[in-house]
Short mmCIF file of C-alpha atoms in Angstrom, two decimals:
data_model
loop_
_atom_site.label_atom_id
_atom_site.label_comp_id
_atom_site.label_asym_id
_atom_site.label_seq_id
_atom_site.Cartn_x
_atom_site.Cartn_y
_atom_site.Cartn_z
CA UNK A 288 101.17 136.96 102.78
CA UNK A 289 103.25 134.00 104.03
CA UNK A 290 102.19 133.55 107.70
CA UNK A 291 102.87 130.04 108.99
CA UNK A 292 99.82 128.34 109.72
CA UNK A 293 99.63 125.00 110.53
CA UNK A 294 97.25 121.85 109.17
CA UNK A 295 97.06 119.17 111.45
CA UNK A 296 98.39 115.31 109.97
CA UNK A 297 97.49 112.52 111.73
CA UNK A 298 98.19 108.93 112.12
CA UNK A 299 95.54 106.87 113.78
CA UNK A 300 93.28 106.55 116.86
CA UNK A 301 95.89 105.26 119.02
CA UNK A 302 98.32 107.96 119.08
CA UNK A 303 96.95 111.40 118.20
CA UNK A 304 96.02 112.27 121.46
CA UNK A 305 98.80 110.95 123.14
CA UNK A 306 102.34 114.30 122.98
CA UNK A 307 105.82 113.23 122.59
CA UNK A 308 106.49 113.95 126.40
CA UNK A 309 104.20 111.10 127.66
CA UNK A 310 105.73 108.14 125.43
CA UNK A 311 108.78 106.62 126.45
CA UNK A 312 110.47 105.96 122.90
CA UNK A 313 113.40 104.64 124.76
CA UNK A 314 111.73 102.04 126.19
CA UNK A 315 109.77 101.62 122.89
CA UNK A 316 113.35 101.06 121.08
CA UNK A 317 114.21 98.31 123.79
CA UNK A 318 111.16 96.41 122.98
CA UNK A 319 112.15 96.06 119.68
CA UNK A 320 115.17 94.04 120.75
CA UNK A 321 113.40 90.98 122.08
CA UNK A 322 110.32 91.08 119.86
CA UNK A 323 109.01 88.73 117.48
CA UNK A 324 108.50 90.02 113.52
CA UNK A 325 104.73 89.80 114.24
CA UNK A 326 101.95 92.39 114.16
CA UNK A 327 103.00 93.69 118.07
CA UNK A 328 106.35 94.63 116.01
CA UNK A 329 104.83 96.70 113.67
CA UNK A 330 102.85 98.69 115.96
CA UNK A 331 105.74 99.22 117.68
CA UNK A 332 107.68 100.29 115.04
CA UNK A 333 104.45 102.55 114.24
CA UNK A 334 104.71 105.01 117.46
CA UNK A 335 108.50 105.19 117.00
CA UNK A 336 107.51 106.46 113.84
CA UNK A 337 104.83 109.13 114.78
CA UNK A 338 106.04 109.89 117.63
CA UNK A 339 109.80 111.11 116.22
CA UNK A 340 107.96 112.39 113.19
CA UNK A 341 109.40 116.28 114.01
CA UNK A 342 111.71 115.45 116.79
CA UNK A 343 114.31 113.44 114.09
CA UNK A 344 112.00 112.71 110.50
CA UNK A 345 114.78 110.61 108.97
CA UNK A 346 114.88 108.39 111.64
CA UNK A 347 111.17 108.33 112.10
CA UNK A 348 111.00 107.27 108.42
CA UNK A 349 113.16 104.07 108.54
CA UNK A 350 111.04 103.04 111.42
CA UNK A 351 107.72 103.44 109.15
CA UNK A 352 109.05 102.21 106.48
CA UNK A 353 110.24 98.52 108.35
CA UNK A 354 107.11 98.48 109.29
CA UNK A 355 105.44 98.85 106.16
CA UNK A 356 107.51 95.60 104.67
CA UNK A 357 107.05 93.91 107.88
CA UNK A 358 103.60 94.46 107.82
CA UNK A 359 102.68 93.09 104.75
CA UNK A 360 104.96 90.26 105.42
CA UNK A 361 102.92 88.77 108.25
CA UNK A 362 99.40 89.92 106.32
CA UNK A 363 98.55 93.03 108.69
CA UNK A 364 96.87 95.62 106.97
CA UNK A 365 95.70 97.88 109.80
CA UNK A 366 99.43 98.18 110.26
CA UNK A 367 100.78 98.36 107.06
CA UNK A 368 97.85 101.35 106.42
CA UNK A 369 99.24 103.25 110.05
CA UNK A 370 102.70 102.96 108.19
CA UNK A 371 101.72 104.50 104.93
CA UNK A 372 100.02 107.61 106.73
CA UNK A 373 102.91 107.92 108.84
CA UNK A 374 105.40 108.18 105.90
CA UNK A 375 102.59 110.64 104.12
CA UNK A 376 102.84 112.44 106.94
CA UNK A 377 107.09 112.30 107.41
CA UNK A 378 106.88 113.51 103.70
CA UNK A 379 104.69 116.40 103.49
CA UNK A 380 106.08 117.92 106.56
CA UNK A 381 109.03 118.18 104.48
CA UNK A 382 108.03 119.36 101.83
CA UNK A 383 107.78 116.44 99.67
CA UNK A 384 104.28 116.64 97.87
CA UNK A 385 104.33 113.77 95.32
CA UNK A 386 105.81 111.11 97.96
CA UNK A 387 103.38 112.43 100.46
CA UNK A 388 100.09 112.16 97.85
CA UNK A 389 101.23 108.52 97.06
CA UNK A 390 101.70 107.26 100.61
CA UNK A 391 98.59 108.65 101.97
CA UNK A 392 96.58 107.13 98.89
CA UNK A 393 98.39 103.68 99.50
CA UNK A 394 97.19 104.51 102.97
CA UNK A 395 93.37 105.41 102.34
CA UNK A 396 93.60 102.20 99.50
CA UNK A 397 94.37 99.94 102.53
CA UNK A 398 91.89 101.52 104.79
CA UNK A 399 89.40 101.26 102.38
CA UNK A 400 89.68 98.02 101.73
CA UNK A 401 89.62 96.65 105.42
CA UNK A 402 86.41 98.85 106.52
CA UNK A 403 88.90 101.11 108.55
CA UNK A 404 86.38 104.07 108.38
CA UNK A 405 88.97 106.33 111.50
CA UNK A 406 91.34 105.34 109.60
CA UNK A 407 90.30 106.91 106.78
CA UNK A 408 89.00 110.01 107.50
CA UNK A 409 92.11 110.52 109.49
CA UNK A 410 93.39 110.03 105.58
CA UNK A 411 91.38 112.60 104.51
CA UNK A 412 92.13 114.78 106.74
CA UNK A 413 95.92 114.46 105.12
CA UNK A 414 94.62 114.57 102.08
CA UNK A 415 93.20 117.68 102.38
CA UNK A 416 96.44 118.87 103.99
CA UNK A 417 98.22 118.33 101.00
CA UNK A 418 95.39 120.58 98.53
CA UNK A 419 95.61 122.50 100.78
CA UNK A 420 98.92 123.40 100.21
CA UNK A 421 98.83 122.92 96.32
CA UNK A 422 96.20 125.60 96.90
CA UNK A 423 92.79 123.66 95.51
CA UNK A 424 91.29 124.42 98.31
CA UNK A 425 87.43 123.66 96.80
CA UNK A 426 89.64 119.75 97.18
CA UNK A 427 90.76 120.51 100.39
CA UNK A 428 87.48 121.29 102.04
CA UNK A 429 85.91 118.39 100.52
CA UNK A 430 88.31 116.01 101.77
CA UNK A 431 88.10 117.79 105.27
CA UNK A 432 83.87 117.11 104.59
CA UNK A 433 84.32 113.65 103.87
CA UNK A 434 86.34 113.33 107.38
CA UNK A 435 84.03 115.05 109.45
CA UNK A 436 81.01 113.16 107.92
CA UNK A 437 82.93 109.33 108.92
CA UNK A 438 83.93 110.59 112.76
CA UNK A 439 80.26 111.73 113.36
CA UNK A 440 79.26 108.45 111.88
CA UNK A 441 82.01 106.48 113.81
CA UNK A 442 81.05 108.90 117.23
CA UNK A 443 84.33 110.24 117.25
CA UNK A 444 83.41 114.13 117.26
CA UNK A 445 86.50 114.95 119.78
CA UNK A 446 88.42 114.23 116.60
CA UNK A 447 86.33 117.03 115.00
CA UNK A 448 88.80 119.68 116.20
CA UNK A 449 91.62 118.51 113.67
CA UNK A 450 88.88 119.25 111.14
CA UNK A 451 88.07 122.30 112.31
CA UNK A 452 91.12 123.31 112.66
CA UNK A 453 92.13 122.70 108.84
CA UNK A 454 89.08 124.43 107.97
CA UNK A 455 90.47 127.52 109.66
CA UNK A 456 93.71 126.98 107.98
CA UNK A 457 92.09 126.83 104.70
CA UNK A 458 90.72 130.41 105.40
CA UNK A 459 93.63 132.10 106.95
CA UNK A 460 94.94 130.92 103.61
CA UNK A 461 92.63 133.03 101.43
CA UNK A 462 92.94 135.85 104.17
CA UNK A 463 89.55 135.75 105.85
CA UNK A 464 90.11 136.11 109.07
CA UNK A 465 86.68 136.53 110.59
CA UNK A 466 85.89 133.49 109.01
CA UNK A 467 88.67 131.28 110.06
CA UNK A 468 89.25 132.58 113.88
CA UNK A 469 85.61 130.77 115.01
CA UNK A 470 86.87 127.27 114.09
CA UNK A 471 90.48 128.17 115.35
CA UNK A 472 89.08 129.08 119.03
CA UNK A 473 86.80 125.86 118.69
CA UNK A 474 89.79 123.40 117.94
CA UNK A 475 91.49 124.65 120.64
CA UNK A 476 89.04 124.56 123.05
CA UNK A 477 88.46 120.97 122.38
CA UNK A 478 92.02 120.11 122.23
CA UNK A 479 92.28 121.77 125.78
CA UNK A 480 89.03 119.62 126.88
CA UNK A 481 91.16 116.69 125.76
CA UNK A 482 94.51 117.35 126.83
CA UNK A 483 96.01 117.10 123.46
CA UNK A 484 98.84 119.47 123.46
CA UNK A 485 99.52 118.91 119.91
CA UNK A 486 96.40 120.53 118.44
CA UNK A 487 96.22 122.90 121.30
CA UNK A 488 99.53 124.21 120.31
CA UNK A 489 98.35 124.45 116.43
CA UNK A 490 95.65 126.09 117.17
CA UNK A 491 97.47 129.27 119.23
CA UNK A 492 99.06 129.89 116.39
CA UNK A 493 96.43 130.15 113.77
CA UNK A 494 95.01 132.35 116.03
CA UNK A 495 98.37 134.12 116.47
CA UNK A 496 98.16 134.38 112.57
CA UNK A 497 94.55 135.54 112.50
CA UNK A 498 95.74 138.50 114.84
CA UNK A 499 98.90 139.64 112.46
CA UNK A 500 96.28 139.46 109.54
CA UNK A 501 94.18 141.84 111.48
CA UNK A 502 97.16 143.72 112.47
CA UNK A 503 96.79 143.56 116.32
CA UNK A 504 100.55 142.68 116.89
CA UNK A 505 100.83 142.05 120.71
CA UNK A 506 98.05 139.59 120.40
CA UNK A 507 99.73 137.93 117.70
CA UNK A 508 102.88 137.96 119.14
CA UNK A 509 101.11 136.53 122.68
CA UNK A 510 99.93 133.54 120.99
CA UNK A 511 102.56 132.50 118.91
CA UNK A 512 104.81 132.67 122.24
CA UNK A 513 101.74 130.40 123.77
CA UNK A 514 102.05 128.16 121.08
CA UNK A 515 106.24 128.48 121.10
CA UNK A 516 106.00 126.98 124.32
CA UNK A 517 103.86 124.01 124.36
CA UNK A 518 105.80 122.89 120.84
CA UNK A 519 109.31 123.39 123.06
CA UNK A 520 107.67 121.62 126.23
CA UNK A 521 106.59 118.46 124.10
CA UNK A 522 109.68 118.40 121.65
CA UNK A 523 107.93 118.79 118.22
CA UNK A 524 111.12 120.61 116.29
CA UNK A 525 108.58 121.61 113.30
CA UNK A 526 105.96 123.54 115.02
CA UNK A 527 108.57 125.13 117.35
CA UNK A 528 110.45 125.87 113.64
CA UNK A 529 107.03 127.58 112.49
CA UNK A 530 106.20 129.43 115.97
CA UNK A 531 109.71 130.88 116.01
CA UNK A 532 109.28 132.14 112.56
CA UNK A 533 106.01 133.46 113.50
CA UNK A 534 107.37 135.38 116.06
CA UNK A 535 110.80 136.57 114.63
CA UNK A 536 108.12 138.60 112.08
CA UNK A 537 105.92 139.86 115.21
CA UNK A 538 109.18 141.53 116.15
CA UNK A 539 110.03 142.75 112.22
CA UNK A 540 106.39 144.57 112.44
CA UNK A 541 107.63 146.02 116.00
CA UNK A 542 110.67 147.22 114.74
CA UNK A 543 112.92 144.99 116.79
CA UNK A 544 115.22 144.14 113.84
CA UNK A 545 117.79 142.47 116.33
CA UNK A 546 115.12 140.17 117.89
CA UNK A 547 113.65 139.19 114.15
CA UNK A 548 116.83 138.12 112.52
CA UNK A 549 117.73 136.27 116.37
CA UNK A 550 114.47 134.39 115.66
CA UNK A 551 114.85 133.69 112.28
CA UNK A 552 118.30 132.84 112.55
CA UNK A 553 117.52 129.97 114.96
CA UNK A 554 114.28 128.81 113.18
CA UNK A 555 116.72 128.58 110.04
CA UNK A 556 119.41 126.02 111.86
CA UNK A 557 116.89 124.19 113.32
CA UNK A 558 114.75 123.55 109.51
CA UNK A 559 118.48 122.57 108.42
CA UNK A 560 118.63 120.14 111.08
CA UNK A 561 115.49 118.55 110.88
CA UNK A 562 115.29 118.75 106.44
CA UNK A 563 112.25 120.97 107.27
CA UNK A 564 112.07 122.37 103.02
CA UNK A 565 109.05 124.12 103.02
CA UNK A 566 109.84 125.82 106.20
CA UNK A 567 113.39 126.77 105.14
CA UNK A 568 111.24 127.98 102.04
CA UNK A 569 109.18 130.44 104.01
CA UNK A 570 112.50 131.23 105.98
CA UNK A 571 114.19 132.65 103.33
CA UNK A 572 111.47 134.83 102.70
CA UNK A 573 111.12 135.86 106.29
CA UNK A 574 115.00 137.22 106.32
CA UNK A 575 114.12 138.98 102.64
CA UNK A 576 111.45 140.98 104.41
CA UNK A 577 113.88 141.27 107.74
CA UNK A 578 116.67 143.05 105.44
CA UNK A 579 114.19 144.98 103.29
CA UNK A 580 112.46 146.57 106.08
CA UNK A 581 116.14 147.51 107.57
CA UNK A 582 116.56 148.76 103.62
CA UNK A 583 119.76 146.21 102.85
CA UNK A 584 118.28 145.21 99.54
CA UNK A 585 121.18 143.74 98.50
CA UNK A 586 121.06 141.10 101.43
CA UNK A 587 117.21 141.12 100.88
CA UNK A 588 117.64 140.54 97.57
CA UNK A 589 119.92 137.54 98.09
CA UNK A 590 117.45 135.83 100.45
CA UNK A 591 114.42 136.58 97.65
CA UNK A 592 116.08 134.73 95.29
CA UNK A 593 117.11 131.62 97.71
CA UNK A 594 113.18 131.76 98.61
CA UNK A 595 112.39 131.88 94.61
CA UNK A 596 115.10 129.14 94.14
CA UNK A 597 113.45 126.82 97.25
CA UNK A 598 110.09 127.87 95.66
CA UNK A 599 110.58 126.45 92.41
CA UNK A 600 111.29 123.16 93.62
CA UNK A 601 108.78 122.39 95.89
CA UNK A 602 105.96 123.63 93.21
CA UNK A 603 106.14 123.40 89.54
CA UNK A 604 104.36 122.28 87.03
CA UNK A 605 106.04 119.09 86.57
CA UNK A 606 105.28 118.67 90.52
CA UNK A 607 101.49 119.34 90.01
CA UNK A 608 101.32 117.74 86.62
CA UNK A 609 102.46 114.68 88.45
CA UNK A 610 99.56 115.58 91.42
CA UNK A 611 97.04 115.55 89.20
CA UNK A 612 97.98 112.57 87.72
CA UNK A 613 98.13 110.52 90.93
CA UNK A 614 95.10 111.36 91.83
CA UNK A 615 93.28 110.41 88.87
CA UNK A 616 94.60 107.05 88.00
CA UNK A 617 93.76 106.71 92.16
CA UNK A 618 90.14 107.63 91.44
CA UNK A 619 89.83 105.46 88.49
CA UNK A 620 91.86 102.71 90.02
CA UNK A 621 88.93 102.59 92.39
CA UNK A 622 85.85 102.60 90.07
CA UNK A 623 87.57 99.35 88.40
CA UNK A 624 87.55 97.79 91.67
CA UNK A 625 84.02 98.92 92.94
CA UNK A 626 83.26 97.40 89.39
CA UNK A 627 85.10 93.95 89.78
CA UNK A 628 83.85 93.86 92.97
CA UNK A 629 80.41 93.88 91.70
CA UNK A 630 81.05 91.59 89.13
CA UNK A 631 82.45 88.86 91.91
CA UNK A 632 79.09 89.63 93.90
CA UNK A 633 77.32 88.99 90.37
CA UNK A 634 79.27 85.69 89.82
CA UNK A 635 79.14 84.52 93.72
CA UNK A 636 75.33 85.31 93.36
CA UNK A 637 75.05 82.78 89.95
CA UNK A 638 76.76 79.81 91.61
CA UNK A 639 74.38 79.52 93.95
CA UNK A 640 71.95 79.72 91.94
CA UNK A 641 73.67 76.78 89.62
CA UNK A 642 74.01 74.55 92.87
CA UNK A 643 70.15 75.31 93.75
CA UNK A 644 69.20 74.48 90.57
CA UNK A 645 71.81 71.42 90.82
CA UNK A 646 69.59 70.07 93.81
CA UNK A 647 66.45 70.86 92.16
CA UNK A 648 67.40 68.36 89.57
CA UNK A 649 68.55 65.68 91.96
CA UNK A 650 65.47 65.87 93.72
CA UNK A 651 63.27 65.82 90.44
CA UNK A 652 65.17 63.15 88.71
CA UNK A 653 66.37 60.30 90.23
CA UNK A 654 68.91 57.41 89.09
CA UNK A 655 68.75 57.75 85.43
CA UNK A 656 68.42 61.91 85.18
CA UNK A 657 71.27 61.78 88.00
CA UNK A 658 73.43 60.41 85.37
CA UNK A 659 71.84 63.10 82.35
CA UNK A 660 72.99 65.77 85.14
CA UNK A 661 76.53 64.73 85.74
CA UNK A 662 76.87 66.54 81.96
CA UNK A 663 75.22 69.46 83.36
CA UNK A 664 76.97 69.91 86.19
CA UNK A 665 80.22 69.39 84.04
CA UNK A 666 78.91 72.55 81.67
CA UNK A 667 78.13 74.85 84.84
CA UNK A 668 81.31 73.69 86.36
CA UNK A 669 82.91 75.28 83.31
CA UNK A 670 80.87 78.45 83.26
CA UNK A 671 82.33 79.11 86.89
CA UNK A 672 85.59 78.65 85.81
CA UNK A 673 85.90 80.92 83.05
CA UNK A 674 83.55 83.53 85.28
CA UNK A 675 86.60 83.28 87.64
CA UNK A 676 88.92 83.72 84.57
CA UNK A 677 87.20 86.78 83.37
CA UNK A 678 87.77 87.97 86.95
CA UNK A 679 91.51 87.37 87.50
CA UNK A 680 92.03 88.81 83.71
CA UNK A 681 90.24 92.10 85.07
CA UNK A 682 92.65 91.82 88.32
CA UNK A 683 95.51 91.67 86.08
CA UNK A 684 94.60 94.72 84.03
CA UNK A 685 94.03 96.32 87.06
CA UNK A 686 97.58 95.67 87.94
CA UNK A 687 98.86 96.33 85.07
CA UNK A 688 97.33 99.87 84.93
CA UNK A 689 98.60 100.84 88.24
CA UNK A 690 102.37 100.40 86.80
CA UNK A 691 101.24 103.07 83.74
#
């Protein structure tokens, strides 16, 4: 069953609670004019970014990605991590799996690094997104795990309803309704508490697609027109894309051909408009069933094989061969540095013990062993240096594995 449902990406604690309505990216634009290439640039260029992310995507991107290069240039990592999600984010929304997986794991490999614990369950959360979607979803609940376990260590359990709502999505994927529908109403009811119309909007229509599962129509159809119009009222293009797929099949299962291909028809120009692939994937799918049910099988047929076509691209073997690979040499790209970094503690850990002992002798010895010591020093001297050698060799492997 191909129901749009909808996993919630994020970006970072700054702007996820904060809709498209109540920033002024005009005004953000201006400040770009007069400001300096320093880190108050790239956080600027960072909410152009997320906050055009469905309103104009290829716009949104060249704004994340200047900041990415910026934001290594002048050394800021938190930034240069909010850039990477952001472009994870630009990516799977369009379908793009592979450029998505590597952006959020360049993302979570920064946050990692600089303690950013949000920031990186907001990463799993994306992660999980995109399993979810390649349709491990043992991986996707584990990633969504992970996430919930940092924000109740971090105290940030308002951010729990993104979780929970990915949890439901995972369900409604596999169809279980009864099981997904609790953690749909709780998402939403926190996302009301907290004014995020985002979320709130999500959540109406998993619930919308918990009702069509269960075949109670006019409830469906109720909340995916609840859900139509928070996405119009705050501009996000994507989720008003989904809802108005959503509820061009509502009218399909009512018998309201008319209405359905109406619906569709606009959902279609508007995926075209924004690159939206995966939902003009689902799109062509929705006019196959349109046609069928009004028995034109030839036009059904048409749109099938446009859906197949769409299909094929977006997920293939070659696509999750390439997955799978990613996410390996990720995982083992981090054992080798939780290894070297244990090794550097190990090293750091026997130079001070050399300089104790270097005092010790002082100390003990006087003029004359003083002298005897300069040789000793000399030798442990040495054995630092080619400690730090055996260290940078192990960096450069490192490096060099990441370009396999």
């Amino acid at each position: 069953m191909l129901i749009r449902y909808f996993l919630t990406l994020l970006f970072s604690c700054t702007f996820s609670f904060a809709s498209i309505a109540q920033l002024n990216i005009d005004s953000l634009k201006s400040s770009l004019v007069e400001s300096s290439p320093d880190s108050n640039r790239v956080k600027t260029l960072n909410r152009l970014a997320w906050n055009l992310r469905s309103i104009d995507p290829k716009l949104a991107m060249m704004y994340a990605l200047q900041s990415a290069k910026l934001a290594q240039d002048v050394r800021f990592d938190k930034g240069r991590g909010d850039a990477y999600n952001s472009i994870g984010v630009i990516h799977y929304r369009r379908g793009e799996y592979i450029e998505a997986t590597k952006a959020h794991l360049q993302a979570l490999t920064i946050r990692e690094m600089i303690g950013d614990r949000e920031g990186m369950a907001l990463s799993y959360i994306n992660l999980g997104n995109v399993y979810s979607d390649q349709l491990n979803n043992k991986a996707a609940i584990d990633n969504y795990l992970l996430a919930a376990k940092l924000l109740n260590e971090t105290g940030d359990v308002d951010r729990l309803s993104f979780v929970y709502l990915n949890i439901g999505a995972v369900f409604l994927s596999e169809s279980k309704y009864d099981e997904a529908l609790p953690y749909c109403e709780k998402a939403k009811a926190i996302a009301k508490e907290n004014k995020d119309q985002t979320v709130e909007a999500e959540a109406l229509n998993n619930i919308g697609v918990v009702r069509e599962g269960q075949k109670r129509y006019d409830e469906a159809l109720a909340a995916y027109q609840a859900s139509f119009t928070i996405s119009k009222s705050i501009g996000d293009k994507i989720e008003m894309t989904d809802n108005m797929m959503n509820i061009g099949n509502m009218y399909r299962h009512k018998k309201d051909f008319s209405s359905a291909l109406d619906w569709h028809t606009k959902a279609e120009i508007q995926a075209k408009e924004i690159s939206y692939l995966e939902g003009l994937r689902l799109i062509y799918k929705d006019f196959s069933n349109d046609y069928s049910a009004m028995e034109d099988y030839k036009t059904a047929l048409g749109y099938h094989i446009r859906f197949k076509n769409l299909s094929d691209s977006l997920f293939n073997e070659e696509n999750n061969t390439k997955f799978n690979s990613l996410m390996d040499k990720w995982e083992t790209d981090r054992s080798e540095k939780e290894l070297i970094k244990q090794q550097q503690e190990l090293f750091k850990q026997q130079e001070t013990d050399l300089v104790a002992e270097q005092r010790l002798w002082v100390i003990a010895s006087g003029g004359i062993i003083l002298l005897l010591f300069g040789g000793y020093a000399l030798y442990a001297n040495q054995k630092i240096k080619r400690a730090q050698l055996l260290i940078n060799a192990q960096n450069d492997e490192l490096q060099r594995l990441k370009k396999l």
